[in-house]
CSV table of C-alpha atoms in Angstrom, one decimal:
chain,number,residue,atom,x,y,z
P,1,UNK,CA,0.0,0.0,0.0
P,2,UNK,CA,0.9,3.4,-0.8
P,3,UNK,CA,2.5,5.3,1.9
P,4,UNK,CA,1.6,9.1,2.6
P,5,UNK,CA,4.3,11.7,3.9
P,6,UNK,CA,3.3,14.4,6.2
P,7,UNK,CA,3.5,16.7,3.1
P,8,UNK,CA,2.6,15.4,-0.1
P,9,UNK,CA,4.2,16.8,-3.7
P,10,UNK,CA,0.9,19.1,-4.0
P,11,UNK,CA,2.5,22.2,-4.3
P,12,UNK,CA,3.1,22.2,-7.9
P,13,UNK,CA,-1.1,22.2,-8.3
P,14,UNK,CA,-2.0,24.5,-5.9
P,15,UNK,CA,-3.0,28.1,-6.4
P,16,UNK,CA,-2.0,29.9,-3.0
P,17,UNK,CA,-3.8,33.2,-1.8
P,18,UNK,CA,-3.0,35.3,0.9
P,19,UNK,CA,-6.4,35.7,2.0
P,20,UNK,CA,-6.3,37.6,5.2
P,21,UNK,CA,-8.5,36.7,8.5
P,22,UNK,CA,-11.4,39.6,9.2
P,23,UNK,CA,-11.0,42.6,11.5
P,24,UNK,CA,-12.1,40.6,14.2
P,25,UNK,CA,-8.8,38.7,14.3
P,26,UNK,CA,-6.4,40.8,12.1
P,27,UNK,CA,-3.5,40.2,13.9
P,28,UNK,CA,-3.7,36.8,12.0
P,29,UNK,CA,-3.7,38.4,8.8
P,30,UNK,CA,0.4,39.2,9.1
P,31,UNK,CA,1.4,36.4,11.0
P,32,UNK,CA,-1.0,33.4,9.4
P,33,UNK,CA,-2.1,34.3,6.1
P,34,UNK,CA,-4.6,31.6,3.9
P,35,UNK,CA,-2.9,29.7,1.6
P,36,UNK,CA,-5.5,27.7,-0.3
P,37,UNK,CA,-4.6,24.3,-2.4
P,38,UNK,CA,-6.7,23.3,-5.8
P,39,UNK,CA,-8.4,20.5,-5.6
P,40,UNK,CA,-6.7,19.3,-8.7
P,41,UNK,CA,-3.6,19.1,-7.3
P,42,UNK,CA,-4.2,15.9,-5.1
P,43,UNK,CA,-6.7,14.3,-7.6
P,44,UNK,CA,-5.6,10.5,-8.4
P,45,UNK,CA,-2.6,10.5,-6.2
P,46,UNK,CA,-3.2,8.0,-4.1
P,47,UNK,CA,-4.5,4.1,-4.4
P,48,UNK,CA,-5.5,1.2,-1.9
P,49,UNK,CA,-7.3,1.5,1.6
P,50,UNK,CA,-8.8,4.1,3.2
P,51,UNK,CA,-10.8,4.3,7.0
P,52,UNK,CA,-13.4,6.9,7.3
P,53,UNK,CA,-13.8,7.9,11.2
P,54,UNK,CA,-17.0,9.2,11.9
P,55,UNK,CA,-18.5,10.1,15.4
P,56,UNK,CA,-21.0,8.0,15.9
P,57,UNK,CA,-20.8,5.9,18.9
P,58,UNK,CA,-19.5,2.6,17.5
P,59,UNK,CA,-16.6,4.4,16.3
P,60,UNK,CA,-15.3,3.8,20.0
P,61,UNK,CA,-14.5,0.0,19.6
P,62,UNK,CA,-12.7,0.7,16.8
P,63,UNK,CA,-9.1,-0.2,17.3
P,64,UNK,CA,-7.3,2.8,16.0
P,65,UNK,CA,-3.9,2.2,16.6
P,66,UNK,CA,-3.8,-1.6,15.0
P,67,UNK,CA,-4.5,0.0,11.7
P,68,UNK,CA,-2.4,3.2,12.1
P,69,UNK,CA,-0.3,2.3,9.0
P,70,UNK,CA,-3.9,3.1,6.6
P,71,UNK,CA,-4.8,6.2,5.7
P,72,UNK,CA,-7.4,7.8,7.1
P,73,UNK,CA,-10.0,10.4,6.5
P,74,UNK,CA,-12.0,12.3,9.6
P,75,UNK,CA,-14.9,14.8,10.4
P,76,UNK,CA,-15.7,17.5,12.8
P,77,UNK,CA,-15.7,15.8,16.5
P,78,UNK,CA,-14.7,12.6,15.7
P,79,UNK,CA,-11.1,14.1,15.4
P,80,UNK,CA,-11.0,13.4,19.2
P,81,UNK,CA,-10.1,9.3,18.2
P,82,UNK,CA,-6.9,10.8,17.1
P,83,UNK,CA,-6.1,12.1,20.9
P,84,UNK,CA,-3.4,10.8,22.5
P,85,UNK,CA,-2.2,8.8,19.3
P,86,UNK,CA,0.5,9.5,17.0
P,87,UNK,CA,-1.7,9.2,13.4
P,88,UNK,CA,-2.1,12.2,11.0
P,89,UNK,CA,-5.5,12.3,9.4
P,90,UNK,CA,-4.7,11.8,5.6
P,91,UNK,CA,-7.6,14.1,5.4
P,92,UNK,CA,-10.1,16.4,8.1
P,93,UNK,CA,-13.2,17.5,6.7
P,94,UNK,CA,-15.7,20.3,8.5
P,95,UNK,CA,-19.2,21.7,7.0
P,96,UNK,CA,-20.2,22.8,9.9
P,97,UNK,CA,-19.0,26.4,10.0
P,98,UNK,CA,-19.9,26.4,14.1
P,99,UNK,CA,-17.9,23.6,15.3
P,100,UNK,CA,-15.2,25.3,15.5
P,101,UNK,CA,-17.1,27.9,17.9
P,102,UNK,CA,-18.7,24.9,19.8
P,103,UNK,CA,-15.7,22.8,20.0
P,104,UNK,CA,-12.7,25.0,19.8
P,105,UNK,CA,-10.2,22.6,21.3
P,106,UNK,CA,-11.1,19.5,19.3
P,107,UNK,CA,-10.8,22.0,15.9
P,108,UNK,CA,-7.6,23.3,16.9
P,109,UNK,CA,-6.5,19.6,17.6
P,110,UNK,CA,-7.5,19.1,13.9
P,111,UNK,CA,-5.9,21.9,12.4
P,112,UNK,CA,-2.7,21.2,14.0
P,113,UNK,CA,-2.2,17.3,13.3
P,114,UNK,CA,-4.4,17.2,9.6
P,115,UNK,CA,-2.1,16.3,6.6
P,116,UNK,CA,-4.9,18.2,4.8
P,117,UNK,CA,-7.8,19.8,5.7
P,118,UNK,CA,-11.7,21.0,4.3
P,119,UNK,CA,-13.5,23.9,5.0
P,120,UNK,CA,-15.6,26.2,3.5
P,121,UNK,CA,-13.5,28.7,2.7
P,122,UNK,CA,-15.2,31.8,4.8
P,123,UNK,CA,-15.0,29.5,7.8
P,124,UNK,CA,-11.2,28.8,7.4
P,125,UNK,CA,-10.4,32.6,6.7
P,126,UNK,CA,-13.0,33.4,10.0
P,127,UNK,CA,-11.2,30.8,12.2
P,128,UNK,CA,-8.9,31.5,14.4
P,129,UNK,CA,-6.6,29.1,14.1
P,130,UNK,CA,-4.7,28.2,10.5
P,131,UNK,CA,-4.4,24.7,9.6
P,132,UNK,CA,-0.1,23.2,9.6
P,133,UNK,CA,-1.6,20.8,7.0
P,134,UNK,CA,-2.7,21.9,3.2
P,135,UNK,CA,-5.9,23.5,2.9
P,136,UNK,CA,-8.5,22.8,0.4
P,137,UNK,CA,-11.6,24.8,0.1
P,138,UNK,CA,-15.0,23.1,-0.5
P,139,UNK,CA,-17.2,23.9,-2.9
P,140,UNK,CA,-21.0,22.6,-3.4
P,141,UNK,CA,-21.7,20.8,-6.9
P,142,UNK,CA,-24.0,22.3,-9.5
P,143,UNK,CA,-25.8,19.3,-11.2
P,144,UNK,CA,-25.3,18.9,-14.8
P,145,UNK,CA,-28.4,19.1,-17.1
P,146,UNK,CA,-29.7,16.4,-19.5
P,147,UNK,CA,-28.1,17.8,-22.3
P,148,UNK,CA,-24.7,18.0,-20.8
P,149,UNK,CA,-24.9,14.5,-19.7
P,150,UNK,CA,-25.8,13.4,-22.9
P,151,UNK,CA,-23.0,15.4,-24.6
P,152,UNK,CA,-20.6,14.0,-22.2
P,153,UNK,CA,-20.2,17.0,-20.0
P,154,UNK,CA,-19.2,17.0,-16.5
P,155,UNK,CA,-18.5,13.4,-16.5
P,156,UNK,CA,-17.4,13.2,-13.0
P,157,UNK,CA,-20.4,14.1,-11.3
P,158,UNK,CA,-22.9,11.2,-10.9
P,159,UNK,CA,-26.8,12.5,-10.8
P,160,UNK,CA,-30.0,11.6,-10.5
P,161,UNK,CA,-32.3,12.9,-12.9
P,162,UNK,CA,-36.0,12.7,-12.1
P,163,UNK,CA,-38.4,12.6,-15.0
P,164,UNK,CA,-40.0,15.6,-14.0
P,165,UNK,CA,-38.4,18.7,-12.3
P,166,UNK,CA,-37.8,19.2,-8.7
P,167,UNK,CA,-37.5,21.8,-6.7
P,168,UNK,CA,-35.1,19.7,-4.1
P,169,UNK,CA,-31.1,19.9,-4.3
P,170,UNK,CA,-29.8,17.1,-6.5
P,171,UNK,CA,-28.7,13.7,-5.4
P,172,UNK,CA,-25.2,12.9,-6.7
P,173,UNK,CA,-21.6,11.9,-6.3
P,174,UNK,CA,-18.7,14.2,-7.4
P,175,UNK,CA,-15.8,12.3,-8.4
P,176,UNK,CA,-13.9,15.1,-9.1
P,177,UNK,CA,-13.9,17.7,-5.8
P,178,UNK,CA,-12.6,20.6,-8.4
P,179,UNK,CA,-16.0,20.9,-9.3
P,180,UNK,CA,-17.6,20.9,-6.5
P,181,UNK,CA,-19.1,18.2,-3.6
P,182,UNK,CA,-23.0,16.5,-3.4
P,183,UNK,CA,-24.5,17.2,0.4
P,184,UNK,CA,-26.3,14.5,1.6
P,185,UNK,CA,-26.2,16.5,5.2
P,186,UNK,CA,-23.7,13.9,6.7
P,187,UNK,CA,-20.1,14.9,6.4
P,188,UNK,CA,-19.4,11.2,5.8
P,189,UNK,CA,-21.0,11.0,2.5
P,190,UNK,CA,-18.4,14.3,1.6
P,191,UNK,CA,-15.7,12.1,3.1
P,192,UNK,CA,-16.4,9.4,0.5
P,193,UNK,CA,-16.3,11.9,-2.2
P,194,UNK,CA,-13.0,12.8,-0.7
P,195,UNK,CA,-11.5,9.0,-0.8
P,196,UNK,CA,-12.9,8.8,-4.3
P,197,UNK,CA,-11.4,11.9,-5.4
P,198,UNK,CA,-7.6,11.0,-4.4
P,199,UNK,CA,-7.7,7.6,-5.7
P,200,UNK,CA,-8.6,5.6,-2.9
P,201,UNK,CA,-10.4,2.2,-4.2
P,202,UNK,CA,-11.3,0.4,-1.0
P,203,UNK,CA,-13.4,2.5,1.8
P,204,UNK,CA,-13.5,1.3,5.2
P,205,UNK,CA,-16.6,3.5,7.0
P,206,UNK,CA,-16.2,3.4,11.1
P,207,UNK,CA,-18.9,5.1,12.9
P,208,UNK,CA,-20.9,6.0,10.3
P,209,UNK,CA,-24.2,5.1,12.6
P,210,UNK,CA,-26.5,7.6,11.5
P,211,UNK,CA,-28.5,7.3,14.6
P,212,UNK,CA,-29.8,10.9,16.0
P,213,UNK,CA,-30.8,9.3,19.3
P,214,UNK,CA,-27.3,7.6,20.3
P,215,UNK,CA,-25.3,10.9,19.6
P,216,UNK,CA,-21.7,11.4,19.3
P,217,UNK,CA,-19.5,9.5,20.7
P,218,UNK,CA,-17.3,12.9,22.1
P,219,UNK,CA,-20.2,13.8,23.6
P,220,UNK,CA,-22.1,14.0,26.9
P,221,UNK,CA,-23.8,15.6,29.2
P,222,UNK,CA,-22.1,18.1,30.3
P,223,UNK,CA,-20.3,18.7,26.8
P,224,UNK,CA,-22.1,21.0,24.2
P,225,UNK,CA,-24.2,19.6,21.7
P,226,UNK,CA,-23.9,20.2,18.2
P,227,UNK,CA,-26.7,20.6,16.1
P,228,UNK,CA,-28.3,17.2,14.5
P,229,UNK,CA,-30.4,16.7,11.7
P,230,UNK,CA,-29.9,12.9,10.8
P,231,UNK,CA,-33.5,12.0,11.6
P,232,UNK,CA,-34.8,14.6,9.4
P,233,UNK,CA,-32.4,14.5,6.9
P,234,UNK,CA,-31.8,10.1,6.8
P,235,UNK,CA,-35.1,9.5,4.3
P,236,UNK,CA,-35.3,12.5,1.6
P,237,UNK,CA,-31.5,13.1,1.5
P,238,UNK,CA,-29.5,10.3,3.4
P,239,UNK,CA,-30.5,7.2,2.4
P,240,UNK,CA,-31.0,7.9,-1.7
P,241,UNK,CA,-27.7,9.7,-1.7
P,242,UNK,CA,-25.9,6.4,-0.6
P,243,UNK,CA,-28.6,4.3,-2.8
P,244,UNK,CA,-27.2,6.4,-5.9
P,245,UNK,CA,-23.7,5.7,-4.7
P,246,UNK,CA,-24.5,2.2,-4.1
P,247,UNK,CA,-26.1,2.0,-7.8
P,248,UNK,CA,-23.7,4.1,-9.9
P,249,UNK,CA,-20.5,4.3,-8.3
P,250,UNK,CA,-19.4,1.3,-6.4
P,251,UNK,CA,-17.9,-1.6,-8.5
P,252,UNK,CA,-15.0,-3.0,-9.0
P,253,UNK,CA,-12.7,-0.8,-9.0
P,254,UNK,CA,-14.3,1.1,-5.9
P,255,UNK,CA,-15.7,-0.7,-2.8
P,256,UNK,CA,-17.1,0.4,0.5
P,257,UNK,CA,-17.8,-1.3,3.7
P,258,UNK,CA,-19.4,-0.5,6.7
P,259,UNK,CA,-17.8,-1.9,9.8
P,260,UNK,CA,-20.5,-0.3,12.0
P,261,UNK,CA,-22.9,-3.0,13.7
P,262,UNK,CA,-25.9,-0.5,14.5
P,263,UNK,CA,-25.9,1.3,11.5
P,264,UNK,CA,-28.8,2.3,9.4
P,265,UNK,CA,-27.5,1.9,5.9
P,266,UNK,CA,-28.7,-1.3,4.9
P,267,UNK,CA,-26.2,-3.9,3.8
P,268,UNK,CA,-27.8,-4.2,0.9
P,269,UNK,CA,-26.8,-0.7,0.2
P,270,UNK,CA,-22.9,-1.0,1.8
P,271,UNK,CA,-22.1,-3.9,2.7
P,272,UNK,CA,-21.0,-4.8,6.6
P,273,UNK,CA,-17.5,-6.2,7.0
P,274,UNK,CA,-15.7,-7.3,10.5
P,275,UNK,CA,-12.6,-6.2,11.6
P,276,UNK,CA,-11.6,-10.0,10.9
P,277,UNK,CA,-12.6,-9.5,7.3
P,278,UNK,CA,-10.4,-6.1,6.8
P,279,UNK,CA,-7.7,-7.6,8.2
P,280,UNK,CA,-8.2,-10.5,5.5
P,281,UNK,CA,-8.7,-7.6,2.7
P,282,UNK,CA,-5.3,-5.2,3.9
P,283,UNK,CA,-3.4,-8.8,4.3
């Protein structure tokens, strides 16, 4: 398997802008100015395994450490599996333009250890705290029309397209994060497009529960709560954007698994594997 160093040869690609932090915060704006990374630059680059740690609670049994030598790809809170451990997240993704008001340490934690990092790009330049890693700045998909999908247009992003028109954002996949991402309103689904997007051709999902009721596992009580909108989200958006993904993008040459055991993507959509069964699939 393909190894990653800390900094990958992504310079060459990347178009750097001194974007300076608002008033607010301008003494960042001289001593930690915004370089920003294309998209392009990492596309393809990589090949093999990939774990995507998500917060949900079952991500706690996951042995982090035994599998320390993967790459792996993480989200908002769930960062905190990374404490007290000496792995770089390959990649750290955030949508949530609050989290890093909400959970300030566990963002600065990810900004400091991140090989690469997410965000929209008015939340990195707002932050106050500049990633070590390279930054990429997310962008939502537009989805191609009939016509350019029949001309062979835009290729790389996978869509739905209902016979009759709809109001709702499109369902799809983005292959290529240049042009943009598909929000299913779970960071994980953008995590995938991540892994996709790099080259990674075997996803290993770990906490990807999707259960509103069980929480995060980095939270409790006494913690604050980030907003939640699985339940309301899981049947009109969450569930048909992994049944398109599960319809027109996995094959062969791209598999996913889901090692959660209380998850509520069917198998039939990803399948479940068992930490016995990576093992047999990394060997």
């Amino acid at each position: 398997m393909k190894q990653t160093s800390f900094v990958a040869m992504e310079h060459a690609g990347s178009t750097q802008q001194a974007l300076h932090a608002p008033f607010t915060a301008s003494w960042l704006s001289t001593q930690y100015p915004l370089d920003l990374s294309d998209f392009e630059a990492c596309r393809n680059t990589e090949s093999g395994a990939v774990f995507i740690i998500a917060s949900g609670p079952s991500a706690k049994s996951f042995p982090i450490g035994q599998f320390a030598h993967v790459p792996m790809i993480t989200m908002n809170g769930a960062i905190s599996m990374f404490l007290d451990t000496d792995i770089k997240p390959y990649f750290y993704a955030c949508t949530d333009r609050s989290f890093s008001e909400q959970q300030p340490d566990l963002f600065k934690h990810a900004m400091a250890i991140s090989q690469r990092v997410a965000l929209w790009e008015d939340h990195a330049r707002s932050a106050h705290v500049r990633p070590t890693g390279r930054l990429y700045p997310l962008s939502k998909a537009k989805r191609p029309s009939w016509l350019e999908s029949v001309l062979g247009k835009h290729n790389a992003l996978v869509v739905n397209h209902p016979l009759l028109p709809s109001r709702e954002r499109p369902l799809g996949f983005s292959k290529d994060m240049s042009e943009g991402f598909f929000d299913a309103r779970t960071v994980a689904y953008l995590a995938i497009q991540l892994a996709f997007h790099v080259g990674f051709t075997q996803v290993f999902l770990v906490g990807v529960d999707l259960d509103e009721r069980s929480g995060r596992f980095y939270e409790n009580a006494e913690s604050t709560h980030s907003p939640c909108g699985l339940d309301q989200h899981y049947f009109t958006r969450i569930l048909p954007s992994f049944e398109l993904m599960s319809d027109k993008v996995i094959g062969d040459d791209f598999r996913v698994y889901n090692l959660s055991d209380i998850s509520r993507i069917p198998d039939s959509v990803v399948p479940h594997a068992t930490l016995a069964d990576v093992e047999d699939m990394l060997a």
